[in-house]
Amino acid sequence: MEKMILIKYGELTTKKANRKTFIHILEKNIQKILPNDVKIIKDRVRMYILCPEEQLEEIANKLKKVFGLHSIVICYKVNTNIEQIKSTLLEMVKDKKDITFKVETKRADKNFEIPSMEMNHLMGGHLLKNTNMKVDVHNPQLILKIEIRKEGTFLYTNEIDGIGGYPVGIQGKGLLMLSGGIDSPVAGYLALKRGIDIDCLYFESPPHTSIEAKHKVIKLANIINQYSGNIKVHIVPFTKIQEEIYKHVPDSYIITIMRRMMYRIAEEYCKKIGAKVMINGESIGQVASQTLDSMMVINEVVSLPVIRPVACMDKLEIIELSKKINTYETSILPYEDCCTIFLPKHPVIHPVLERAKTYEKNFSFEKLIQEAISHIEVITNLKEEEYQEYL
Ligand code: ATP
Ligand code: MG
């Protein structure tokens, strides 16, 4: 008898080659978060994790944040032998008293001679005789699962839900525009869930934005990094560009032009780091710069796809998700963002492309963009000591 973790894969594609890639990347992602001495065994339908018994709980908890898992099960593995199955079942329920139960057998190995229903009765009878539990097939307090497979028999009671999605990295890289707000960390989480390996891009405007605002973004990146382990944060010095916009653009178009600049920088930087898409936290209609007209005028400066995972969610739905992934409390800390410091009283809700283009001719932004890109600061390892104080 051996205790281990059994993993059931999430939403697998049915194509053979994709399945291989899925499992391969998932294994690499899991390896990254586990101690070195832990052994992973994988096949087409399952993964098994072998580790010292005292580490099982901790590892199962870590696996709750790995995309690509349908469920996580702490189980007993025994030889497919009636006596061993019986004694292990008794061991599993030794602390249970006066509760109802049911046995569910799955016979994946058809060479095993006893049909599933018969096994249920056999094992149920054994438990009834040797414990004071009662059977309830409709609404049991405890379900004992028996899975008979070629490699052995697996026994367990409790299946922990995985978070689903695709293994991070299966889709290649994307660049998340991460601000200190509620929406963009949630957008990042959802992009990771689809298998996109994200990096974060943050525009800062010191001294108009504070060092605390920057630390907040690093902290948010670190929280969503629990679902990746691979996130880098790239920080763009945006002060000069913002000041030029402020000087040369009529108030109502400041945000439109500012966002066109952000998009230009993000796209160019995507090409530099090999990202295939941009990702942001825009949500349709939430603010003036997120009306369909605004999106059209802002989006016009780039040709890479822009993914907006929260575009069609209500603010309350976004907040709910941000609480679930633990970014909410940090997001609501009251530090300003570069989008809010120069916020005009009446930002245009239906900007006109030609006017935006005309205003941009008032200053030479190309040079400023290149300068900003060449001074991007990169945080490559969020776990490094120098960032610990922000986290
Ligand atoms: P959030 O809650 O994510 O801050 P928001 O509702 O405040 O979003 P905006 O400030 O208009 O909306 O920003 C829309 C999106 O643009 C953000 O979700 C984020 O993806 C991106 N963005 C805004 N400000 C910055 C910034 N300083 N650095 C990087 N990206 C930013
Ligand atoms: Mg914001």
PDB file of C-alpha atoms in Angstrom, residues 55-233:
ATOM      1  CA  GLN A  55       4.304  16.347   1.917  1.00  0.00           C
ATOM      2  CA  LEU A  56       1.083  15.141   0.267  1.00  0.00           C
ATOM      3  CA  GLU A  57      -1.204  17.868   1.631  1.00  0.00           C
ATOM      4  CA  GLU A  58       1.190  20.700   0.858  1.00  0.00           C
ATOM      5  CA  ILE A  59       1.770  19.490  -2.692  1.00  0.00           C
ATOM      6  CA  ALA A  60      -1.960  19.002  -3.290  1.00  0.00           C
ATOM      7  CA  ASN A  61      -2.476  22.616  -2.204  1.00  0.00           C
ATOM      8  CA  LYS A  62       0.145  23.867  -4.629  1.00  0.00           C
ATOM      9  CA  LEU A  63      -1.489  21.906  -7.432  1.00  0.00           C
ATOM     10  CA  LYS A  64      -4.726  23.841  -6.862  1.00  0.00           C
ATOM     11  CA  LYS A  65      -3.049  26.747  -8.661  1.00  0.00           C
ATOM     12  CA  VAL A  66      -1.823  24.841 -11.697  1.00  0.00           C
ATOM     13  CA  PHE A  67      -3.828  25.338 -14.889  1.00  0.00           C
ATOM     14  CA  GLY A  68      -4.670  22.209 -16.866  1.00  0.00           C
ATOM     15  CA  LEU A  69      -5.885  20.084 -13.956  1.00  0.00           C
ATOM     16  CA  HIS A  70      -9.406  18.764 -13.678  1.00  0.00           C
ATOM     17  CA  SER A  71      -8.902  17.267 -10.233  1.00  0.00           C
ATOM     18  CA  ILE A  72      -6.361  16.333  -7.612  1.00  0.00           C
ATOM     19  CA  VAL A  73      -6.756  13.207  -5.518  1.00  0.00           C
ATOM     20  CA  ILE A  74      -4.790  11.960  -2.561  1.00  0.00           C
ATOM     21  CA  CYS A  75      -5.125   8.203  -2.934  1.00  0.00           C
ATOM     22  CA  TYR A  76      -3.887   4.810  -1.866  1.00  0.00           C
ATOM     23  CA  LYS A  77      -2.391   2.550  -4.474  1.00  0.00           C
ATOM     24  CA  VAL A  78      -2.545  -1.188  -3.825  1.00  0.00           C
ATOM     25  CA  ASN A  79      -2.019  -4.326  -5.870  1.00  0.00           C
ATOM     26  CA  THR A  80      -5.240  -5.468  -7.484  1.00  0.00           C
ATOM     27  CA  ASN A  81      -5.976  -8.039  -4.841  1.00  0.00           C
ATOM     28  CA  ILE A  82      -9.259  -8.400  -2.959  1.00  0.00           C
ATOM     29  CA  GLU A  83      -7.713  -8.784   0.476  1.00  0.00           C
ATOM     30  CA  GLN A  84      -5.497  -5.733   0.062  1.00  0.00           C
ATOM     31  CA  ILE A  85      -8.393  -3.653  -1.190  1.00  0.00           C
ATOM     32  CA  LYS A  86     -10.511  -4.712   1.771  1.00  0.00           C
ATOM     33  CA  SER A  87      -7.898  -3.916   4.381  1.00  0.00           C
ATOM     34  CA  THR A  88      -7.027  -0.566   2.810  1.00  0.00           C
ATOM     35  CA  LEU A  89     -10.677   0.464   2.748  1.00  0.00           C
ATOM     36  CA  LEU A  90     -10.907  -0.308   6.457  1.00  0.00           C
ATOM     37  CA  GLU A  91      -7.748   1.700   7.086  1.00  0.00           C
ATOM     38  CA  MET A  92      -9.259   4.654   5.196  1.00  0.00           C
ATOM     39  CA  VAL A  93     -12.410   4.761   7.342  1.00  0.00           C
ATOM     40  CA  LYS A  94     -10.859   3.918  10.694  1.00  0.00           C
ATOM     41  CA  ASP A  95     -11.687   7.368  12.116  1.00  0.00           C
ATOM     42  CA  LYS A  96     -15.225   7.521  10.706  1.00  0.00           C
ATOM     43  CA  LYS A  97     -18.127   6.819  12.995  1.00  0.00           C
ATOM     44  CA  ASP A  98     -21.891   6.660  12.516  1.00  0.00           C
ATOM     45  CA  ILE A  99     -21.901   8.008   8.994  1.00  0.00           C
ATOM     46  CA  THR A 100     -23.462   6.842   5.761  1.00  0.00           C
ATOM     47  CA  PHE A 101     -21.367   5.673   2.819  1.00  0.00           C
ATOM     48  CA  LYS A 102     -21.406   4.179  -0.612  1.00  0.00           C
ATOM     49  CA  VAL A 103     -18.773   2.355  -2.675  1.00  0.00           C
ATOM     50  CA  GLU A 104     -18.217   3.302  -6.312  1.00  0.00           C
ATOM     51  CA  THR A 105     -16.064   1.039  -8.424  1.00  0.00           C
ATOM     52  CA  LYS A 106     -14.659   1.840 -11.827  1.00  0.00           C
ATOM     53  CA  ARG A 107     -13.168  -1.092 -13.665  1.00  0.00           C
ATOM     54  CA  ALA A 108     -10.837   0.396 -16.280  1.00  0.00           C
ATOM     55  CA  ASP A 109      -8.936  -2.898 -16.505  1.00  0.00           C
ATOM     56  CA  LYS A 110     -11.476  -5.288 -17.993  1.00  0.00           C
ATOM     57  CA  ASN A 111      -9.158  -8.217 -17.289  1.00  0.00           C
ATOM     58  CA  PHE A 112     -10.176  -7.944 -13.684  1.00  0.00           C
ATOM     59  CA  GLU A 113     -12.847 -10.617 -13.341  1.00  0.00           C
ATOM     60  CA  ILE A 114     -15.326  -9.016 -10.904  1.00  0.00           C
ATOM     61  CA  PRO A 115     -17.777  -6.508 -12.470  1.00  0.00           C
ATOM     62  CA  SER A 116     -18.104  -3.064 -10.874  1.00  0.00           C
ATOM     63  CA  MET A 117     -21.528  -3.613  -9.292  1.00  0.00           C
ATOM     64  CA  GLU A 118     -20.415  -6.843  -7.726  1.00  0.00           C
ATOM     65  CA  MET A 119     -17.299  -5.130  -6.296  1.00  0.00           C
ATOM     66  CA  ASN A 120     -19.517  -2.415  -4.797  1.00  0.00           C
ATOM     67  CA  HIS A 121     -21.550  -5.050  -2.992  1.00  0.00           C
ATOM     68  CA  LEU A 122     -18.554  -7.062  -1.929  1.00  0.00           C
ATOM     69  CA  MET A 123     -16.684  -4.109  -0.475  1.00  0.00           C
ATOM     70  CA  GLY A 124     -19.823  -2.474   0.921  1.00  0.00           C
ATOM     71  CA  GLY A 125     -20.637  -5.707   2.730  1.00  0.00           C
ATOM     72  CA  HIS A 126     -17.134  -5.880   4.150  1.00  0.00           C
ATOM     73  CA  LEU A 127     -17.373  -2.334   5.490  1.00  0.00           C
ATOM     74  CA  LEU A 128     -20.834  -2.929   6.952  1.00  0.00           C
ATOM     75  CA  LYS A 129     -19.574  -5.973   8.789  1.00  0.00           C
ATOM     76  CA  ASN A 130     -16.470  -4.322  10.194  1.00  0.00           C
ATOM     77  CA  THR A 131     -17.577  -0.754  10.982  1.00  0.00           C
ATOM     78  CA  ASN A 132     -20.690   0.927  12.299  1.00  0.00           C
ATOM     79  CA  MET A 133     -21.246   2.924   9.092  1.00  0.00           C
ATOM     80  CA  LYS A 134     -24.495   2.549   7.152  1.00  0.00           C
ATOM     81  CA  VAL A 135     -25.099   2.424   3.424  1.00  0.00           C
ATOM     82  CA  ASP A 136     -26.923   5.247   1.672  1.00  0.00           C
ATOM     83  CA  VAL A 137     -26.679   5.007  -2.104  1.00  0.00           C
ATOM     84  CA  HIS A 138     -28.597   8.223  -2.802  1.00  0.00           C
ATOM     85  CA  ASN A 139     -27.113  10.754  -0.443  1.00  0.00           C
ATOM     86  CA  PRO A 140     -24.066   9.301   1.299  1.00  0.00           C
ATOM     87  CA  GLN A 141     -21.822  11.331   3.594  1.00  0.00           C
ATOM     88  CA  LEU A 142     -18.802   9.462   2.290  1.00  0.00           C
ATOM     89  CA  ILE A 143     -18.084   8.012  -1.146  1.00  0.00           C
ATOM     90  CA  LEU A 144     -15.326   5.435  -1.357  1.00  0.00           C
ATOM     91  CA  LYS A 145     -13.974   5.203  -4.872  1.00  0.00           C
ATOM     92  CA  ILE A 146     -12.175   2.179  -6.204  1.00  0.00           C
ATOM     93  CA  GLU A 147     -10.458   2.415  -9.575  1.00  0.00           C
ATOM     94  CA  ILE A 148      -9.121  -0.775 -10.985  1.00  0.00           C
ATOM     95  CA  ARG A 149      -6.462  -0.104 -13.597  1.00  0.00           C
ATOM     96  CA  LYS A 150      -3.697  -2.103 -15.259  1.00  0.00           C
ATOM     97  CA  GLU A 151      -1.029  -0.447 -13.114  1.00  0.00           C
ATOM     98  CA  GLY A 152      -2.853  -1.186  -9.837  1.00  0.00           C
ATOM     99  CA  THR A 153      -5.955  -0.285  -7.844  1.00  0.00           C
ATOM    100  CA  PHE A 154      -6.503   3.239  -6.572  1.00  0.00           C
ATOM    101  CA  LEU A 155      -8.648   4.003  -3.569  1.00  0.00           C
ATOM    102  CA  TYR A 156      -9.786   7.427  -2.465  1.00  0.00           C
ATOM    103  CA  THR A 157     -12.600   9.385  -0.907  1.00  0.00           C
ATOM    104  CA  ASN A 158     -12.040  12.982  -1.741  1.00  0.00           C
ATOM    105  CA  GLU A 159     -11.525  14.600  -5.131  1.00  0.00           C
ATOM    106  CA  ILE A 160     -10.248  18.187  -4.989  1.00  0.00           C
ATOM    107  CA  ASP A 161     -11.317  20.374  -7.912  1.00  0.00           C
ATOM    108  CA  GLY A 162      -8.460  21.623 -10.079  1.00  0.00           C
ATOM    109  CA  ILE A 163      -8.736  25.058 -11.692  1.00  0.00           C
ATOM    110  CA  GLY A 164      -9.089  23.738 -15.222  1.00  0.00           C
ATOM    111  CA  GLY A 165      -7.783  25.684 -18.212  1.00  0.00           C
ATOM    112  CA  TYR A 166      -4.735  24.867 -20.319  1.00  0.00           C
ATOM    113  CA  PRO A 167      -1.178  24.493 -19.041  1.00  0.00           C
ATOM    114  CA  VAL A 168       0.533  27.880 -19.030  1.00  0.00           C
ATOM    115  CA  GLY A 169       2.850  28.147 -22.011  1.00  0.00           C
ATOM    116  CA  ILE A 170       0.927  25.937 -24.409  1.00  0.00           C
ATOM    117  CA  GLN A 171      -0.089  29.042 -26.381  1.00  0.00           C
ATOM    118  CA  GLY A 172       3.213  30.921 -26.335  1.00  0.00           C
ATOM    119  CA  LYS A 173       3.795  34.373 -24.958  1.00  0.00           C
ATOM    120  CA  GLY A 174       1.493  37.383 -24.476  1.00  0.00           C
ATOM    121  CA  LEU A 175       2.143  40.815 -22.964  1.00  0.00           C
ATOM    122  CA  LEU A 176      -0.292  41.970 -20.274  1.00  0.00           C
ATOM    123  CA  MET A 177      -0.702  45.703 -19.752  1.00  0.00           C
ATOM    124  CA  LEU A 178      -0.815  45.643 -15.968  1.00  0.00           C
ATOM    125  CA  SER A 179      -1.992  48.659 -14.005  1.00  0.00           C
ATOM    126  CA  GLY A 180      -2.690  48.812 -10.316  1.00  0.00           C
ATOM    127  CA  GLY A 181      -6.459  48.503 -10.817  1.00  0.00           C
ATOM    128  CA  ILE A 182      -8.900  45.661 -10.358  1.00  0.00           C
ATOM    129  CA  ASP A 183      -9.376  44.675 -13.977  1.00  0.00           C
ATOM    130  CA  SER A 184      -5.960  44.008 -15.454  1.00  0.00           C
ATOM    131  CA  PRO A 185      -4.785  41.414 -12.876  1.00  0.00           C
ATOM    132  CA  VAL A 186      -8.026  39.519 -13.514  1.00  0.00           C
ATOM    133  CA  ALA A 187      -7.415  39.785 -17.264  1.00  0.00           C
ATOM    134  CA  GLY A 188      -3.936  38.354 -16.651  1.00  0.00           C
ATOM    135  CA  TYR A 189      -5.314  35.442 -14.670  1.00  0.00           C
ATOM    136  CA  LEU A 190      -7.815  34.618 -17.417  1.00  0.00           C
ATOM    137  CA  ALA A 191      -5.109  34.785 -20.091  1.00  0.00           C
ATOM    138  CA  LEU A 192      -2.925  32.410 -18.075  1.00  0.00           C
ATOM    139  CA  LYS A 193      -5.918  30.111 -17.791  1.00  0.00           C
ATOM    140  CA  ARG A 194      -6.033  29.799 -21.582  1.00  0.00           C
ATOM    141  CA  GLY A 195      -2.393  28.732 -21.588  1.00  0.00           C
ATOM    142  CA  ILE A 196      -0.824  32.077 -22.464  1.00  0.00           C
ATOM    143  CA  ASP A 197       2.574  32.600 -20.872  1.00  0.00           C
ATOM    144  CA  ILE A 198       2.286  36.247 -19.843  1.00  0.00           C
ATOM    145  CA  ASP A 199       4.767  38.979 -19.076  1.00  0.00           C
ATOM    146  CA  CYS A 200       3.578  42.290 -17.621  1.00  0.00           C
ATOM    147  CA  LEU A 201       4.127  45.801 -18.918  1.00  0.00           C
ATOM    148  CA  TYR A 202       3.599  48.707 -16.538  1.00  0.00           C
ATOM    149  CA  PHE A 203       3.718  52.397 -17.511  1.00  0.00           C
ATOM    150  CA  GLU A 204       4.964  54.610 -14.723  1.00  0.00           C
ATOM    151  CA  SER A 205       5.158  58.397 -14.599  1.00  0.00           C
ATOM    152  CA  PRO A 206       7.333  59.492 -11.723  1.00  0.00           C
ATOM    153  CA  PRO A 207       7.121  61.883  -9.971  1.00  0.00           C
ATOM    154  CA  HIS A 208       3.414  62.109 -10.873  1.00  0.00           C
ATOM    155  CA  THR A 209       3.006  58.483  -9.841  1.00  0.00           C
ATOM    156  CA  SER A 210       4.588  57.265  -6.621  1.00  0.00           C
ATOM    157  CA  ILE A 211       6.970  54.450  -5.822  1.00  0.00           C
ATOM    158  CA  GLU A 212       4.102  52.856  -3.858  1.00  0.00           C
ATOM    159  CA  ALA A 213       2.064  52.640  -7.049  1.00  0.00           C
ATOM    160  CA  LYS A 214       4.936  50.740  -8.670  1.00  0.00           C
ATOM    161  CA  HIS A 215       5.311  48.404  -5.693  1.00  0.00           C
ATOM    162  CA  LYS A 216       1.596  47.712  -5.850  1.00  0.00           C
ATOM    163  CA  VAL A 217       1.926  46.576  -9.469  1.00  0.00           C
ATOM    164  CA  ILE A 218       4.897  44.360  -8.573  1.00  0.00           C
ATOM    165  CA  LYS A 219       2.831  42.871  -5.784  1.00  0.00           C
ATOM    166  CA  LEU A 220      -0.097  42.196  -8.127  1.00  0.00           C
ATOM    167  CA  ALA A 221       2.250  40.587 -10.650  1.00  0.00           C
ATOM    168  CA  ASN A 222       3.587  38.421  -7.867  1.00  0.00           C
ATOM    169  CA  ILE A 223       0.102  37.282  -6.882  1.00  0.00           C
ATOM    170  CA  ILE A 224      -0.826  36.207 -10.393  1.00  0.00           C
ATOM    171  CA  ASN A 225       2.632  34.683 -10.753  1.00  0.00           C
ATOM    172  CA  GLN A 226       1.417  31.938  -8.398  1.00  0.00           C
ATOM    173  CA  TYR A 227      -0.438  30.633 -11.427  1.00  0.00           C
ATOM    174  CA  SER A 228       2.617  30.863 -13.679  1.00  0.00           C
ATOM    175  CA  GLY A 229       6.006  31.078 -11.990  1.00  0.00           C
ATOM    176  CA  ASN A 230       7.349  32.624 -15.154  1.00  0.00           C
ATOM    177  CA  ILE A 231       6.172  36.239 -15.075  1.00  0.00           C
ATOM    178  CA  LYS A 232       8.550  39.110 -15.710  1.00  0.00           C
ATOM    179  CA  VAL A 233       7.552  42.726 -15.109  1.00  0.00           C
TER     180      VAL A 233
END
